[in-house]
Amino acid sequence: MTTAAIELDPYILSMPTADSAVVLPKWISPTNDHPNGRYRDLVWPLAPLIDNPASSLVSIHWKNCPEEMRDQLKQVAWAMINGELRPSHLKQRGAAARGRASASELSTTCREWMRLARWLVKRGTTDLADCSPDDFAAYAAYRKAEGISREDGKKLLGRLTDLWAFDQLTASPLGVVQPSWMVDGVDDHLPAETGEGGRENSTEPLDPQVIGPLLVWASRMVEDFADDILAAWAERCRMNDIAVPLRGNPEGQAALEAYLLPLIQSGAPLPTSGTPRAHSLARTFIAATTGASLSQVSHFGRRHGLSRLAAERAEPARLPTAITGLIEGRPWREFISFDEAGVLIRHLGTAAAVVCLYLTGMRPQEVQGLRSGCCPTPEPRPDGTTGHHLIYSRHYKSVTDADGNHISAGEDREVPWTAITPVVRAIRVLERMVPDGELLLSAAHHDIMQRRLRGALKRGALRQRIEEFVAWVNQEAQIQGLAEQVIPEDPHGKIGLARFRRTLAWHVARRPGGLIALAIQYGHMRTILDARTSTGYGARSRRGIHGELDVETVMAAADTAAKLNDRMAAGEKISGPAARRALTAAATTPRFEGKLVTPKFAKKAASFLARDGLVLFDNPDAHLICVFKRDTALCDPSPDAIAPNQFACELGCGNAVRTDTHAAGLRERAGELEALAAAAPEPVGRRLKRNADRLREVADTHDATAQRSEALT
C-alpha cells in the first residue's frame, strides 16, 4: 500500500520494523513507567497499556506460536495493539464492540490466534491467507466440541473475526479471509441456547454460615487486635533495620555472651525462629537485642552448638510490645513473637480488605484501587454534628474514552460511597500500613518479603490470603475455646472476591426499599428510573434476586407470622381484605426460634415460598403485612414472582392487612409529619399535612373494620 494511501486512511498503520516499540507512545499514559518491548522480541509486555493497579501485568509470549506463522501473527497483533477498528466495522459488531480492547483481552485474543495457528499447522496450512472460511468454521466447530459455553463461543468468534479485521489495517495485508459467520450469522457456529439468560449473574452469594463468622473475625482483627499487631510489626521492622547493617564489634560480642550464656548454662529456653518442626536461633532478634552483628550471632551459635539446643529448648522470640486486645473479656495473646508478627500483619491486612469488600458494596477493583486519604474525616457542621464519612474512589468497569475505547486507568467515581463505621476503621488500619497517598492494598507494602512488587494485591493473591486467613481463624477459634465461631467450608466453593458484593446485594435487596438502596449505593443509577426492572438485579441462572433469597425470605416470613400470632394472642385486632388468609398463613408457618437452618431446609424453602397467597411479608414502611398473592397484587409483580415489590406498595391492595400495632404506627407517623409541616414553607407544609391526614384516615378505617381473630376463624 502506498504512503499516500496510508495518509488518506487514518486507520491504516505503517509497517513496523524490528526496532519498533510494541506499544506506540501515543497509547501510553504519562504516568505509566512500565518497560516497553521491541517488535523483534519473543515476549511483548503489555504493561505500558495497564494503568489499573488491580490488573495483572500481562505479556504476549511468541514462543507459543508455530515458527511458520509467527511473523504473520506478529504483524496482525501489532496492528491490534496500536490500531483502532473502523466505526463501520464496530457498527456491524453491535453496541458493545470497542475499537481498542484492554491489555488482558489483547493477550487472550493472541493466545486464541496462536491456538488457531497450531491447529492449522497440524492440518498442513502454514499461511494465514490459505485459511478459508471453511477452515474458520471447522476450527470454531473444533472449539465448540471441547464444551465451551455459548457466551464463550461468542467471544471466540469475535476474536477470530478480529484476525481478519486488523489484517485489513496493516499497510501490507496478509490476505486473511472474512469468516463466514460475518455474512451468515453466528448461530450455526455456537453451542445451543440453554435457557439461561446470558446477562444473568451466576456468582453464588456466600453462605450465611460462612459470612457470619468470617465478618466477626475480620472485625475483631480490625477493631480489637489491630493496635497490638501494628505495634508488634513496627517493633519487628525496627529490630530488622538495626540488625541488618550491624558490623562485628567487641561491645556487641560482650553483650551477646552476657545475653546467651546464662540461658545456655541454666537450661532455659532459647529465643528461636522458624516453624514448629524446624527451630533455629532467632539471629535477627538476638542481634538487634544485643548489638552484635548477624555473623557474630552465627559464629557464637556454631561454637556453642546452639542449633541442637535451639531444637530442644525452643521458645518463640518474644517481642517487647504490650498486649491490649481482648477476646471474650480476656487478653487474646500473652505475647506476639518475632515470627508471628509477620503472619499477623498479613492477616490484619486481609481482614481489613474483607470488611471493605463486604460492607461497602464496591467491586473488587475499586477496593484494590483505594488510596490512603480516600476517606477523609468529615468537617463539623454548624450545629456541632458531623456528616457521614464518604469514600472517594475510582471505578474501572466499562470506562471508555470519547471514541468508546477502553481506559485502563478508570475514572473518578462521580458519586462517593457512604462508609459505615466498621469500614472507616478498616481504612484507618490500612492507612497505618502504607505511606500517605499509597494504595491501601499496595502489593509492595503488604508483602513481608519486601519484594519490589507493583500496584495493588491482585485477585489471586487476595483470594489466597483470604483462604489462609480462614485457616488461621479456625485454628485460633479452637485455641481460644470458640469452636462455635469456626468458619465452615462454603457449599459453593472458595470465597471469591466478587461473592462479597453479591452477598451484600442479597441482604439489601430483600428489605423494603432495598432495591432503591442498591441503585444508589451500588451506582446502578438506571434502576432508580425503573425500580420494577431492578427486581432482576443480581439475577442468576435460576431466578431473580428474590428467588435467590429463598432461605432468608422464608426466615423473614416466619418471623412475620410469629409476630402476627403473638399480637393476636395479646388481643389485638386485624383488618384488611386478606385478614383470613393472613391468620391461616400465620397458623401454618413454623417458628424457628433463631436457630441456624440446615442445607436440607434450604432445599425446602422454594416450595414454601411457592404457596401463593399464604406467605407473609412485613412492610414496616407502609405499616402493613402483605399476604402476597400474585393475581391480586397491585405492586405489579412479575408472573413468577414469589415476593411483592415492597417499594411499590399501593393503598387498597387486596393483599394488605393491618393490626392495631400498625394503626398506632400510622398515627405516630402522622404526628411526625404534622410537626414537620409546622416548620416547613406553606406549600410543602400543606402536602405534609395532607399526607398526615391520609395516614390517620387509614388508621381510622382499621379501627372501624378490625376484628379479633376469633371472629375470622
Tab-separated table of N, CA, C and O in Angstrom, residues 179-235:
chain	number	residue	atom	x	y	z
A	179	PRO	N	-14.423	-14.421	7.935
A	179	PRO	CA	-15.129	-15.636	8.380
A	179	PRO	C	-16.564	-15.652	7.884
A	179	PRO	O	-17.210	-14.608	7.751
A	180	SER	N	-17.067	-16.839	7.646
A	180	SER	CA	-18.403	-16.979	7.056
A	180	SER	C	-19.500	-16.437	7.961
A	180	SER	O	-20.543	-15.980	7.484
A	181	TRP	N	-19.304	-16.471	9.279
A	181	TRP	CA	-20.366	-16.016	10.180
A	181	TRP	C	-20.607	-14.509	10.108
A	181	TRP	O	-21.606	-14.028	10.585
A	182	MET	N	-19.677	-13.777	9.502
A	182	MET	CA	-19.902	-12.346	9.319
A	182	MET	C	-21.006	-12.091	8.302
A	182	MET	O	-21.622	-11.032	8.285
A	183	VAL	N	-21.268	-13.077	7.470
A	183	VAL	CA	-22.322	-12.969	6.451
A	183	VAL	C	-23.540	-13.804	6.838
A	183	VAL	O	-24.681	-13.341	6.770
A	184	ASP	N	-23.285	-15.041	7.292
A	184	ASP	CA	-24.380	-15.980	7.542
A	184	ASP	C	-24.945	-15.910	8.956
A	184	ASP	O	-25.978	-16.524	9.240
A	185	GLY	N	-24.283	-15.195	9.864
A	185	GLY	CA	-24.724	-15.152	11.250
A	185	GLY	C	-23.981	-16.168	12.097
A	185	GLY	O	-23.369	-17.118	11.594
A	186	VAL	N	-24.047	-15.966	13.398
A	186	VAL	CA	-23.222	-16.765	14.307
A	186	VAL	C	-23.922	-17.999	14.864
A	186	VAL	O	-23.265	-18.884	15.404
A	187	ASP	N	-25.226	-18.079	14.772
A	187	ASP	CA	-25.968	-19.132	15.482
A	187	ASP	C	-25.501	-20.542	15.143
A	187	ASP	O	-25.409	-21.403	16.024
A	188	ASP	N	-25.207	-20.800	13.871
A	188	ASP	CA	-24.805	-22.155	13.479
A	188	ASP	C	-23.439	-22.542	14.023
A	188	ASP	O	-23.072	-23.728	14.005
A	189	HIS	N	-22.688	-21.586	14.501
A	189	HIS	CA	-21.326	-21.857	14.974
A	189	HIS	C	-21.229	-21.836	16.499
A	189	HIS	O	-20.136	-21.978	17.048
A	190	LEU	N	-22.363	-21.665	17.166
A	190	LEU	CA	-22.361	-21.540	18.626
A	190	LEU	C	-23.060	-22.729	19.277
A	190	LEU	O	-23.939	-23.348	18.660
A	191	PRO	N	-22.692	-23.048	20.518
A	191	PRO	CA	-23.458	-24.061	21.259
A	191	PRO	C	-24.918	-23.639	21.383
A	191	PRO	O	-25.244	-22.449	21.315
A	192	ALA	N	-25.789	-24.609	21.553
A	192	ALA	CA	-27.223	-24.319	21.617
A	192	ALA	C	-27.559	-23.491	22.848
A	192	ALA	O	-26.848	-23.509	23.857
A	193	GLU	N	-28.666	-22.737	22.755
A	193	GLU	CA	-29.172	-21.981	23.900
A	193	GLU	C	-29.518	-22.955	25.021
A	193	GLU	O	-30.075	-24.023	24.790
A	194	THR	N	-29.195	-22.556	26.246
A	194	THR	CA	-29.500	-23.413	27.402
A	194	THR	C	-30.720	-22.948	28.163
A	194	THR	O	-31.128	-23.570	29.124
A	195	GLY	N	-31.274	-21.807	27.771
A	195	GLY	CA	-32.407	-21.254	28.506
A	195	GLY	C	-31.991	-20.347	29.623
A	195	GLY	O	-32.827	-19.745	30.293
A	196	GLU	N	-30.683	-20.232	29.870
A	196	GLU	CA	-30.199	-19.362	30.928
A	196	GLU	C	-29.871	-18.002	30.335
A	196	GLU	O	-29.214	-17.908	29.312
A	197	GLY	N	-30.355	-16.943	30.953
A	197	GLY	CA	-30.107	-15.606	30.452
A	197	GLY	C	-28.630	-15.301	30.423
A	197	GLY	O	-27.925	-15.474	31.398
A	198	GLY	N	-28.136	-14.855	29.275
A	198	GLY	CA	-26.726	-14.578	29.140
A	198	GLY	C	-26.241	-13.473	30.036
A	198	GLY	O	-25.089	-13.407	30.400
A	199	ARG	N	-27.119	-12.536	30.428
A	199	ARG	CA	-26.697	-11.414	31.250
A	199	ARG	C	-26.867	-11.693	32.747
A	199	ARG	O	-26.589	-10.852	33.574
A	200	GLU	N	-27.369	-12.873	33.067
A	200	GLU	CA	-27.628	-13.134	34.477
A	200	GLU	C	-26.341	-13.428	35.225
A	200	GLU	O	-25.393	-13.996	34.690
A	201	ASN	N	-26.316	-13.057	36.448
A	201	ASN	CA	-25.139	-13.181	37.278
A	201	ASN	C	-25.112	-14.570	37.915
A	201	ASN	O	-25.982	-14.911	38.709
A	202	SER	N	-24.103	-15.370	37.545
A	202	SER	CA	-24.020	-16.739	38.070
A	202	SER	C	-23.197	-16.817	39.343
A	202	SER	O	-22.962	-17.902	39.864
A	203	THR	N	-22.733	-15.693	39.848
A	203	THR	CA	-21.937	-15.686	41.069
A	203	THR	C	-22.798	-16.066	42.261
A	203	THR	O	-23.846	-15.478	42.495
A	204	GLU	N	-22.356	-17.059	43.007
A	204	GLU	CA	-23.104	-17.502	44.174
A	204	GLU	C	-22.783	-16.613	45.373
A	204	GLU	O	-21.607	-16.355	45.656
A	205	PRO	N	-23.796	-16.142	46.100
A	205	PRO	CA	-23.512	-15.435	47.358
A	205	PRO	C	-22.844	-16.374	48.352
A	205	PRO	O	-22.950	-17.592	48.255
A	206	LEU	N	-22.153	-15.790	49.298
A	206	LEU	CA	-21.548	-16.596	50.355
A	206	LEU	C	-22.630	-17.152	51.272
A	206	LEU	O	-23.617	-16.480	51.562
A	207	ASP	N	-22.440	-18.364	51.718
A	207	ASP	CA	-23.395	-18.985	52.628
A	207	ASP	C	-23.462	-18.165	53.921
A	207	ASP	O	-22.428	-17.704	54.428
A	208	PRO	N	-24.665	-17.936	54.471
A	208	PRO	CA	-24.787	-17.157	55.714
A	208	PRO	C	-23.942	-17.711	56.855
A	208	PRO	O	-23.461	-16.957	57.701
A	209	GLN	N	-23.762	-19.037	56.897
A	209	GLN	CA	-22.967	-19.625	57.963
A	209	GLN	C	-21.469	-19.410	57.753
A	209	GLN	O	-20.667	-19.665	58.646
A	210	VAL	N	-21.103	-18.926	56.557
A	210	VAL	CA	-19.707	-18.592	56.273
A	210	VAL	C	-19.455	-17.113	56.508
A	210	VAL	O	-18.524	-16.722	57.212
A	211	ILE	N	-20.296	-16.268	55.926
A	211	ILE	CA	-20.047	-14.829	56.009
A	211	ILE	C	-20.206	-14.325	57.441
A	211	ILE	O	-19.523	-13.375	57.852
A	212	GLY	N	-21.064	-14.969	58.239
A	212	GLY	CA	-21.263	-14.527	59.622
A	212	GLY	C	-19.973	-14.566	60.438
A	212	GLY	O	-19.455	-13.531	60.857
A	213	PRO	N	-19.404	-15.764	60.673
A	213	PRO	CA	-18.164	-15.814	61.459
A	213	PRO	C	-16.977	-15.165	60.761
A	213	PRO	O	-16.082	-14.634	61.425
A	214	LEU	N	-16.952	-15.167	59.429
A	214	LEU	CA	-15.857	-14.504	58.721
A	214	LEU	C	-15.854	-13.014	59.021
A	214	LEU	O	-14.798	-12.423	59.310
A	215	LEU	N	-17.038	-12.396	58.991
A	215	LEU	CA	-17.112	-10.967	59.282
A	215	LEU	C	-16.820	-10.688	60.756
A	215	LEU	O	-16.192	-9.680	61.094
A	216	VAL	N	-17.248	-11.587	61.636
A	216	VAL	CA	-16.958	-11.426	63.073
A	216	VAL	C	-15.450	-11.386	63.307
A	216	VAL	O	-14.919	-10.503	63.986
A	217	TRP	N	-14.735	-12.333	62.728
A	217	TRP	CA	-13.294	-12.400	62.939
A	217	TRP	C	-12.572	-11.259	62.232
A	217	TRP	O	-11.588	-10.714	62.765
A	218	ALA	N	-13.026	-10.884	61.044
A	218	ALA	CA	-12.395	-9.765	60.345
A	218	ALA	C	-12.553	-8.481	61.157
A	218	ALA	O	-11.600	-7.709	61.319
A	219	SER	N	-13.750	-8.252	61.680
A	219	SER	CA	-13.992	-7.067	62.502
A	219	SER	C	-13.191	-7.124	63.798
A	219	SER	O	-12.679	-6.109	64.272
A	220	ARG	N	-13.084	-8.309	64.360
A	220	ARG	CA	-12.320	-8.477	65.595
A	220	ARG	C	-10.848	-8.120	65.368
A	220	ARG	O	-10.214	-7.444	66.193
A	221	MET	N	-10.308	-8.555	64.254
A	221	MET	CA	-8.912	-8.229	63.934
A	221	MET	C	-8.737	-6.718	63.814
A	221	MET	O	-7.779	-6.141	64.348
A	222	VAL	N	-9.665	-6.072	63.102
A	222	VAL	CA	-9.546	-4.637	62.835
A	222	VAL	C	-9.769	-3.816	64.101
A	222	VAL	O	-9.031	-2.855	64.375
A	223	GLU	N	-10.772	-4.165	64.873
A	223	GLU	CA	-11.181	-3.315	65.990
A	223	GLU	C	-10.499	-3.672	67.309
A	223	GLU	O	-10.269	-2.781	68.144
A	224	ASP	N	-10.176	-4.949	67.516
A	224	ASP	CA	-9.654	-5.368	68.820
A	224	ASP	C	-8.155	-5.677	68.815
A	224	ASP	O	-7.480	-5.452	69.821
A	225	PHE	N	-7.663	-6.213	67.716
A	225	PHE	CA	-6.284	-6.699	67.708
A	225	PHE	C	-5.331	-5.804	66.927
A	225	PHE	O	-4.113	-5.998	66.997
A	226	ALA	N	-5.852	-4.858	66.163
A	226	ALA	CA	-5.013	-4.105	65.232
A	226	ALA	C	-3.871	-3.377	65.929
A	226	ALA	O	-2.723	-3.409	65.461
A	227	ASP	N	-4.147	-2.707	67.052
A	227	ASP	CA	-3.095	-1.949	67.737
A	227	ASP	C	-1.948	-2.857	68.166
A	227	ASP	O	-0.771	-2.501	68.010
A	228	ASP	N	-2.274	-4.024	68.692
A	228	ASP	CA	-1.236	-4.959	69.125
A	228	ASP	C	-0.406	-5.441	67.937
A	228	ASP	O	0.825	-5.525	68.009
A	229	ILE	N	-1.084	-5.776	66.852
A	229	ILE	CA	-0.385	-6.321	65.681
A	229	ILE	C	0.498	-5.258	65.032
A	229	ILE	O	1.658	-5.526	64.676
A	230	LEU	N	-0.037	-4.056	64.880
A	230	LEU	CA	0.746	-2.988	64.257
A	230	LEU	C	1.955	-2.617	65.107
A	230	LEU	O	3.045	-2.347	64.579
A	231	ALA	N	1.786	-2.613	66.436
A	231	ALA	CA	2.914	-2.310	67.315
A	231	ALA	C	3.979	-3.400	67.219
A	231	ALA	O	5.191	-3.107	67.165
A	232	ALA	N	3.543	-4.659	67.179
A	232	ALA	CA	4.494	-5.769	67.075
A	232	ALA	C	5.224	-5.737	65.738
A	232	ALA	O	6.436	-5.972	65.658
A	233	TRP	N	4.495	-5.435	64.672
A	233	TRP	CA	5.119	-5.374	63.345
A	233	TRP	C	6.123	-4.223	63.280
A	233	TRP	O	7.220	-4.376	62.716
A	234	ALA	N	5.768	-3.082	63.859
A	234	ALA	CA	6.694	-1.946	63.875
A	234	ALA	C	7.969	-2.304	64.639
A	234	ALA	O	9.079	-1.938	64.229
A	235	GLU	N	7.809	-3.037	65.749
A	235	GLU	CA	8.978	-3.443	66.532
A	235	GLU	C	9.828	-4.437	65.761
A	235	GLU	O	11.064	-4.360	65.769
